XYZ file of C-alpha atoms in Angstrom:
433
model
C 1.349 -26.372 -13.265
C 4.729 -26.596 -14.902
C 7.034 -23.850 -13.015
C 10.838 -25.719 -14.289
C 12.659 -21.951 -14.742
C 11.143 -20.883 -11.451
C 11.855 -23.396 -9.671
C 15.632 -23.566 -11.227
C 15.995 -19.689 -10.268
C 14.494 -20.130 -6.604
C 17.168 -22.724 -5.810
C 20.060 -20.768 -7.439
C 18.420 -17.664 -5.410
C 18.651 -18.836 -2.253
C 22.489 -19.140 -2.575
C 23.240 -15.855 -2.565
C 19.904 -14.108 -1.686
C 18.015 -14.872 1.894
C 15.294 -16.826 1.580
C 15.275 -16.305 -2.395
C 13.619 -13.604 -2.508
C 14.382 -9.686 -1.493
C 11.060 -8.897 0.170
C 9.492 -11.828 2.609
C 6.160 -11.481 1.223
C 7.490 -12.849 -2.401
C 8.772 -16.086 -1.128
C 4.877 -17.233 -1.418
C 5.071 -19.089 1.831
C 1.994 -17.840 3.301
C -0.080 -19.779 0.445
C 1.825 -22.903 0.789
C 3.952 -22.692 -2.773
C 7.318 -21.813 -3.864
C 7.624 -18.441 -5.538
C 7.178 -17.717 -9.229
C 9.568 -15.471 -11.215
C 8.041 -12.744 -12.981
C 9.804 -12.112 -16.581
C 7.764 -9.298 -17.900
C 4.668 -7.423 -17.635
C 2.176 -5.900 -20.088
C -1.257 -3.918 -19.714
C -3.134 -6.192 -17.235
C -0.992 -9.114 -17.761
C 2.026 -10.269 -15.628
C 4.238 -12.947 -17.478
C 6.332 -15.620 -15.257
C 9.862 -16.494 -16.191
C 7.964 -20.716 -17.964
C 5.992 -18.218 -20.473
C 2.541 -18.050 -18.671
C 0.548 -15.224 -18.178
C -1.652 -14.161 -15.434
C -4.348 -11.847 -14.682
C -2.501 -9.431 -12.075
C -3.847 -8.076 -9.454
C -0.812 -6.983 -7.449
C -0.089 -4.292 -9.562
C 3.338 -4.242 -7.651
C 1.480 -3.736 -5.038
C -0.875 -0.831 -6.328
C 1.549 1.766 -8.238
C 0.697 0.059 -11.924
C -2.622 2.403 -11.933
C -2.266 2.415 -15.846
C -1.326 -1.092 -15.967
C 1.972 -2.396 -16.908
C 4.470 -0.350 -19.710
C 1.708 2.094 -20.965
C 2.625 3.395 -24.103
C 3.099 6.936 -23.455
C 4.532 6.369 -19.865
C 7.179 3.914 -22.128
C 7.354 6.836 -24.804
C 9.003 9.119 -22.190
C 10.907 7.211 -20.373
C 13.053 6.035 -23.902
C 13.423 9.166 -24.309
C 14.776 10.343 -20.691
C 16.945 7.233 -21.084
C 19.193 9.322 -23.855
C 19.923 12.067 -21.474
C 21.492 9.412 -18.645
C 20.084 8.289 -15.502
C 21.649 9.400 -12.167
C 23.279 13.108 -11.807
C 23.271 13.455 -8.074
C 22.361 17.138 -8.703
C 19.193 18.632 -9.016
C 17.053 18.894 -11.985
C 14.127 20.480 -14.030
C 12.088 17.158 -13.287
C 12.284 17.067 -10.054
C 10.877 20.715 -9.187
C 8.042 19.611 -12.132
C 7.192 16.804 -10.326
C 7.530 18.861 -7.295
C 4.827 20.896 -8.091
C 2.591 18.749 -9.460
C 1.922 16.887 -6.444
C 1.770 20.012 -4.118
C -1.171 21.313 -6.663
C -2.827 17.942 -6.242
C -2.213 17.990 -2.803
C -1.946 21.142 -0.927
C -1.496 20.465 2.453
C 2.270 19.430 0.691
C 2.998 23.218 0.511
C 6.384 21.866 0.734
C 7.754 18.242 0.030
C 11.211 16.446 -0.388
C 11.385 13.201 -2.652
C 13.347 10.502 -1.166
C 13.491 6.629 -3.099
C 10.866 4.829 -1.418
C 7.910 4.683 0.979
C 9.596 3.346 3.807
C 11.688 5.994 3.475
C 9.406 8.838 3.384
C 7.530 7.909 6.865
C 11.098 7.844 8.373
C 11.898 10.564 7.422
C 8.467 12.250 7.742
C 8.514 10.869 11.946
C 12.226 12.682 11.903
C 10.855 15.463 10.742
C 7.910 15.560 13.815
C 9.926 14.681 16.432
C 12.269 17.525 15.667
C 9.439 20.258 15.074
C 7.850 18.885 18.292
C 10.474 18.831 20.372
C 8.897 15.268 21.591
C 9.865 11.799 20.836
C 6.839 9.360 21.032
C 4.775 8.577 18.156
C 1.409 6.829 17.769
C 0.654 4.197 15.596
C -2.263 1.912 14.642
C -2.145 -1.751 14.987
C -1.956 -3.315 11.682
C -0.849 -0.595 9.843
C 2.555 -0.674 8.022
C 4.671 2.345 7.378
C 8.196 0.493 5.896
C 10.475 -1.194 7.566
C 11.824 1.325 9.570
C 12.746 0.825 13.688
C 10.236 2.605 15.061
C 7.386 1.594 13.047
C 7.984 -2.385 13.119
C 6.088 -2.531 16.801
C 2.805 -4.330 17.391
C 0.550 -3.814 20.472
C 0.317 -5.678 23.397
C -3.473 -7.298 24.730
C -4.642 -4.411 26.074
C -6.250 -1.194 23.614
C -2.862 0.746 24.809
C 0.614 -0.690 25.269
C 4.015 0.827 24.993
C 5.683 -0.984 22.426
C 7.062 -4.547 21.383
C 9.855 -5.017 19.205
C 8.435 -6.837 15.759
C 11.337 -7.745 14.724
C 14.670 -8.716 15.604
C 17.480 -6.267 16.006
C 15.122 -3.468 17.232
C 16.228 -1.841 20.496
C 13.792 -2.042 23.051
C 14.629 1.560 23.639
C 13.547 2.397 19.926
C 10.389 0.807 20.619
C 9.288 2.129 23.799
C 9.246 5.362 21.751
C 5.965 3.486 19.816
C 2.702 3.868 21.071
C 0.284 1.600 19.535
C -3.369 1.808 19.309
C -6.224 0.083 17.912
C -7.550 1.366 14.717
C -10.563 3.089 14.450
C -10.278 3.475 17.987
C -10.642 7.350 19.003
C -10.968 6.783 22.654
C -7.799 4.709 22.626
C -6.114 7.361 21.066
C -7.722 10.091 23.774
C -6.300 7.413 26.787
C -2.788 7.450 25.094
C -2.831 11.232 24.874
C -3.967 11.464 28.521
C -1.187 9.247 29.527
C 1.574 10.922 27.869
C 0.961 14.407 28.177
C 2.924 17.019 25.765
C 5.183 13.865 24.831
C 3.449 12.768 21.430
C 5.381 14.277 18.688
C 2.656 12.862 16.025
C 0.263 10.245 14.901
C 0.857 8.316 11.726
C -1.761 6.530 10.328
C -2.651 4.837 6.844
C -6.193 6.840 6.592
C -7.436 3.651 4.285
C -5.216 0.906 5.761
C -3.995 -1.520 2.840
C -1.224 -3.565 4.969
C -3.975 -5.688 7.361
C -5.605 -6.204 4.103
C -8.328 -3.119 3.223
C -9.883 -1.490 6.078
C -11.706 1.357 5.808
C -11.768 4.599 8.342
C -15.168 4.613 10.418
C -16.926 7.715 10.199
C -14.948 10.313 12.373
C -12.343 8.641 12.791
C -9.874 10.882 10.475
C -11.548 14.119 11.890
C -11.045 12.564 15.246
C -7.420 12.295 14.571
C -6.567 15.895 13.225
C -8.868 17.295 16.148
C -7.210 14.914 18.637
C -3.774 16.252 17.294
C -4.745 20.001 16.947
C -5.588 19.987 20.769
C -2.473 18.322 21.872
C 0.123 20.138 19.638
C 1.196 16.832 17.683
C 1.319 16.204 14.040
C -1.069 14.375 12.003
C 1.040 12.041 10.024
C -1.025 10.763 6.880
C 0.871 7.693 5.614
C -0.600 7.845 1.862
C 1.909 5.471 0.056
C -0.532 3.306 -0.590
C -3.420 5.553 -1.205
C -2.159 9.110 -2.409
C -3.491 8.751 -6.385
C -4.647 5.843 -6.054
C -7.869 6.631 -4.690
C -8.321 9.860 -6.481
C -6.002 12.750 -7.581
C -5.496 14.683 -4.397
C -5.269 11.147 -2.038
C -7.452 10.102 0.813
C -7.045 13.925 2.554
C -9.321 14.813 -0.048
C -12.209 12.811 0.013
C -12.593 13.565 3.677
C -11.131 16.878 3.728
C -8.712 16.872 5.958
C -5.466 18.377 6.736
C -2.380 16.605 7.989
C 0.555 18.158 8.922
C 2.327 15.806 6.861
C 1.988 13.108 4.187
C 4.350 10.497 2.776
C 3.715 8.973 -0.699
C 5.665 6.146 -2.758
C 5.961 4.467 -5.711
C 2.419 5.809 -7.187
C 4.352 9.010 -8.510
C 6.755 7.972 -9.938
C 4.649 5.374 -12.049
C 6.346 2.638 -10.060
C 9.468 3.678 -9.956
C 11.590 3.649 -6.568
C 10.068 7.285 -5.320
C 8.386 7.945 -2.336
C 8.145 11.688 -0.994
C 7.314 13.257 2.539
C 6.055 17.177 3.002
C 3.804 19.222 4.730
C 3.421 22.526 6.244
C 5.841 24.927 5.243
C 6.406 25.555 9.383
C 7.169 22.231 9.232
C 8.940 20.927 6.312
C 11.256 24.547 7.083
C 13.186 22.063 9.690
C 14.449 19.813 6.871
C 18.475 20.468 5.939
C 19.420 22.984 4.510
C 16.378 25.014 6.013
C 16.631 23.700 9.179
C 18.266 21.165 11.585
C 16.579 18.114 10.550
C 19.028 15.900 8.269
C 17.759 13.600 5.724
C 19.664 12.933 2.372
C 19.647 10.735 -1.010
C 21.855 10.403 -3.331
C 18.640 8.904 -5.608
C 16.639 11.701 -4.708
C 15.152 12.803 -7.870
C 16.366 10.427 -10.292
C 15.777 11.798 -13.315
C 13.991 8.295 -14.692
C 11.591 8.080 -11.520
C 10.572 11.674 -12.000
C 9.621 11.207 -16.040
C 7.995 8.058 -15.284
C 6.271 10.150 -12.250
C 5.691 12.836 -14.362
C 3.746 11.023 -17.484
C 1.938 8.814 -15.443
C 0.154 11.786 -13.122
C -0.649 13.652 -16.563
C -2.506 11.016 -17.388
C -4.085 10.513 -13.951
C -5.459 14.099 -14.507
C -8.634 13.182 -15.832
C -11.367 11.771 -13.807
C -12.720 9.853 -16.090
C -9.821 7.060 -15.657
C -10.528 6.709 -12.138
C -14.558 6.552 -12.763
C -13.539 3.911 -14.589
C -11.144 1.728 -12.595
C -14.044 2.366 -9.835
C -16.656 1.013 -11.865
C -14.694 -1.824 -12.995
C -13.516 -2.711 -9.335
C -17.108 -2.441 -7.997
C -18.892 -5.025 -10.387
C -15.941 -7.358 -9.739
C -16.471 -7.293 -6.091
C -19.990 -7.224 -6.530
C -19.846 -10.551 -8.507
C -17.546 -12.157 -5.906
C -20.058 -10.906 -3.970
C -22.684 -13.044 -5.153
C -20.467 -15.958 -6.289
C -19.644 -16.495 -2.509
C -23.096 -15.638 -1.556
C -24.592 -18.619 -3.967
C -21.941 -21.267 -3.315
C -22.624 -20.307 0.625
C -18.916 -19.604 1.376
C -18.337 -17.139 4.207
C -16.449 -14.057 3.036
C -16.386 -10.469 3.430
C -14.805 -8.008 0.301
C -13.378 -4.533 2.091
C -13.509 -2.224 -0.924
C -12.159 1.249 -1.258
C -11.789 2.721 -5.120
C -9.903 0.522 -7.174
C -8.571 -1.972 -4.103
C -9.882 -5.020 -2.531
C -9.192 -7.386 0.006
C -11.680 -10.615 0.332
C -11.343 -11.738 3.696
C -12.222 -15.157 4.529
C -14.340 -14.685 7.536
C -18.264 -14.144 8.618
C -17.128 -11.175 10.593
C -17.027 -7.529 9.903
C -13.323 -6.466 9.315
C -13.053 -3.036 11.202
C -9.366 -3.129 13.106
C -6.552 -5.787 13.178
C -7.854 -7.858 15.789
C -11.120 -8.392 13.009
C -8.719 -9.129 10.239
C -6.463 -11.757 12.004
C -9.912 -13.676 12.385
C -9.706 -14.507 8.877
C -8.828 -17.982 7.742
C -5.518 -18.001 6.468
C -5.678 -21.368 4.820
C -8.741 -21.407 3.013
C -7.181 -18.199 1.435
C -3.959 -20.004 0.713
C -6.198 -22.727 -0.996
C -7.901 -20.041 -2.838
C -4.944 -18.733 -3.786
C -3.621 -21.948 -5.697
C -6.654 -22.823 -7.144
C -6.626 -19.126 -8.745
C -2.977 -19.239 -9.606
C -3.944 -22.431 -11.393
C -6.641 -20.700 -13.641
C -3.836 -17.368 -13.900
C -5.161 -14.795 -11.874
C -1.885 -13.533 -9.791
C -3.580 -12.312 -6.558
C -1.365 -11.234 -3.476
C -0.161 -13.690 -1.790
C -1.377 -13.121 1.704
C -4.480 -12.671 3.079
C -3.463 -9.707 4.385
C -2.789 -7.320 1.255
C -4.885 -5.934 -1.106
C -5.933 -6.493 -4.679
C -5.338 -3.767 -6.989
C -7.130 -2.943 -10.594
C -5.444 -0.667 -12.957
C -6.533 1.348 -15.924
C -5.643 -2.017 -18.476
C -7.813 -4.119 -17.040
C -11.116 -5.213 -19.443
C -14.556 -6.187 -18.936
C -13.035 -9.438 -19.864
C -10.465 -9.662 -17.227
C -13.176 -9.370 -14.795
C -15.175 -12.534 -16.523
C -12.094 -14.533 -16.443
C -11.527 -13.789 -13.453
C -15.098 -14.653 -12.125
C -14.899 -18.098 -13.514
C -11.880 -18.617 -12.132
C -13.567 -17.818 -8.369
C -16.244 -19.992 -9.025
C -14.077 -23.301 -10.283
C -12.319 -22.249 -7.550
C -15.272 -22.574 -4.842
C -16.394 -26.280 -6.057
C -16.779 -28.724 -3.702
C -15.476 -25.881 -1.052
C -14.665 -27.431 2.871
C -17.273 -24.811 4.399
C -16.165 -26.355 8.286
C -13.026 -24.038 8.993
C -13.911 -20.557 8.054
C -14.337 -18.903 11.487
């Protein structure tokens, strides 16, 4: 596959930027390659900087719900683009925007938009520590809520641990603050509660998890949470960047009817722009400055672009019939891999939820972290090549999620079949665990 210009801009990246790339995940090593550069992107279709075009499935990473530059999404944004970009005040958009989400979501009685994901969940576990009073948080193993100090902690070999550092430059005392849990795992989360008594300010969790890959909540489990929480005066912490409108308008909370205390959401509204948001009950969210005593700030708060791209693409996310469709669409897809594996006698197992995948290469059920790790990391790096080879962009990890969007065709999904199955000739069936 000839990848010159890539390969020209990787080396001339990794002068000045570490590793090349500015996100690990991009630099491709966990399949083995060198990363491609990505020039432009239309409808389903993601373009590298040597002129090919690819299938995509990353959807940067799930906001592209409409696909890539939708026409009326594009329509408004030229025309915010006349009226400047960046005020650093507040704006019309903003409160819009505001409300839109809060009528989609109304457990967000009250919400503040910040520039990203990551930080919304910091800001949202600021926000629960000082309502609470308390400084320890729960989290679920495998689940990934930004970059942030106190979220970058794994768990240790037992079902409860007080926290690891993940990462360098992490203060153990950050991460002792970290409780860490298995997901799925109620009775894990009772034993931490019981340990720790009146010192859990809250318990974030993705209520689909998307960062291990796609694992869905067992029955009760989310229920189990807010009850869990509700008993033990700590906050239920729904970490829906991932999620919130992608799996229908209103987010996971939703479909299972519950209420957290708070939710953060990202890129998703604002159409992939750099937005996240964080809110809640209006007890709670009355804490945040200038209400209260809990300080979080942005100068990018609001941008005017992120809002109108936010704003156009949720319009259009109003009617149900785009996400019947992206369901349907997802569903045979998977249902085809399904089978293709099935018939060439390749062990796999497809986690579906909506309009996002993950095929995990492993005979097991995929339940909790310690499930997904099983999976065999290199036959999906070779699957991964042999797909990029045919042009279907997939994530590049086993451990993400495939995304389909509102451009993709009946076609796509045919293409993209064939590609599977040239891809599972002559397959080594020996190493997949």
């Amino acid at each position: 596959m000839i990848t010159k210009k890539s390969k020209k801009l990787f080396i001339e990246a990794q002068k000045v930027i570490p590793g090349g790339v500015n996100s690990p995940v991009r630099a491709f090593r966990a399949v083995g390659l060198d990363p491609l550069f990505v020039s432009q992107a239309r409808g389903s279709k993601i373009f590298d900087a040597d002129g090919k075009v690819y299938i995509d499935y990353v959807s940067s990473w799930g906001p592209m719900i409409l696909g890539h530059a939708h026409p009326k999404v594009h329509q408004a944004m030229s025309r915010a683009l006349a009226h400047g970009w960046s005020y650093g005040a507040a704006t019309e958009l903003e409160v819009r925007l505001a409300q839109k989400i809060s009528q989609a979501i109304p457990s967000m009685e009250l919400l503040r938009m910040v520039s990203s994901g990551t930080e919304a969940a910091m800001s949202a576990l600021r926000v629960a520590r000082g309502f609470t009073g308390r400084d320890k948080i729960i989290k679920f193993e495998g689940c990934y809520h930004g970059h942030a100090d106190s979220f970058l902690v794994k768990a240790g070999s037992g079902a409860i641990t007080f926290g690891i550092p993940d990462s360098a430059g992490i203060p153990p005392s950050v991460a002792a603050h970290t409780l860490v849990a298995p997901y799925n795992d109620l009775s894990a989360v009772q034993v931490i509660f019981d340990q720790n008594p009146s010192q859990i300010a809250g318990v974030i969790v993705e209520p689909v998890a998307g960062n291990m890959g796609i694992v869905l909540p067992r029955e009760g489990f989310l229920k189990g949470l807010e009850e869990i929480c509700r008993e033990n005066g700590s906050l239920l912490i729904f970490d829906e960047v991932i999620t919130g409108f992608r799996l229908t308008y209103g987010g996971v909370q939703k479909i299972f009817g519950i209420n957290p205390d708070l939710t953060c959401l990202g890129k998703i509204i604002g159409g992939g722009m750099p937005v996240g948001a964080y809110g809640g009950r209006r007890e709670v969210m009355g804490k945040v400055a200038p209400l209260g005593p809990v300080y979080q700030a942005g100068t990018l708060s609001g941008n005017p672009l992120a809002m109108t791209c936010g704003l156009a693409t949720l319009e259009i996310l109003k009617d149900k019939a785009i996400y019947n469709k992206i369901d349907s669409l997802t569903q045979d897809l998977c249902q085809g891999l399904n089978a293709l594996f099935a018939r060439k006698g390749v062990p796999a197992r497809i986690n579906r939820s909506g309009s996002m995948f993950t095929l995990f290469f492993t005979r097991e059920e995929v339940w909790d972290y310690s499930s997904a790790k099983k999976a065999d990391v290199g036959q999906y790096a070779k699957y991964f090549q042999k797909m990029l080879q045919a042009r279907i962009w997939l994530p590049p990890s086993q451990f993400e999620a495939c995304f389909v969007s509102l451009a993709h065709t009946q076609k796509d999904m045919e293409r993209t079949l064939e590609a599977a199955e040239a891809a599972l000739e002559k397959w080594d069936l020996q190493k997949t665990p």
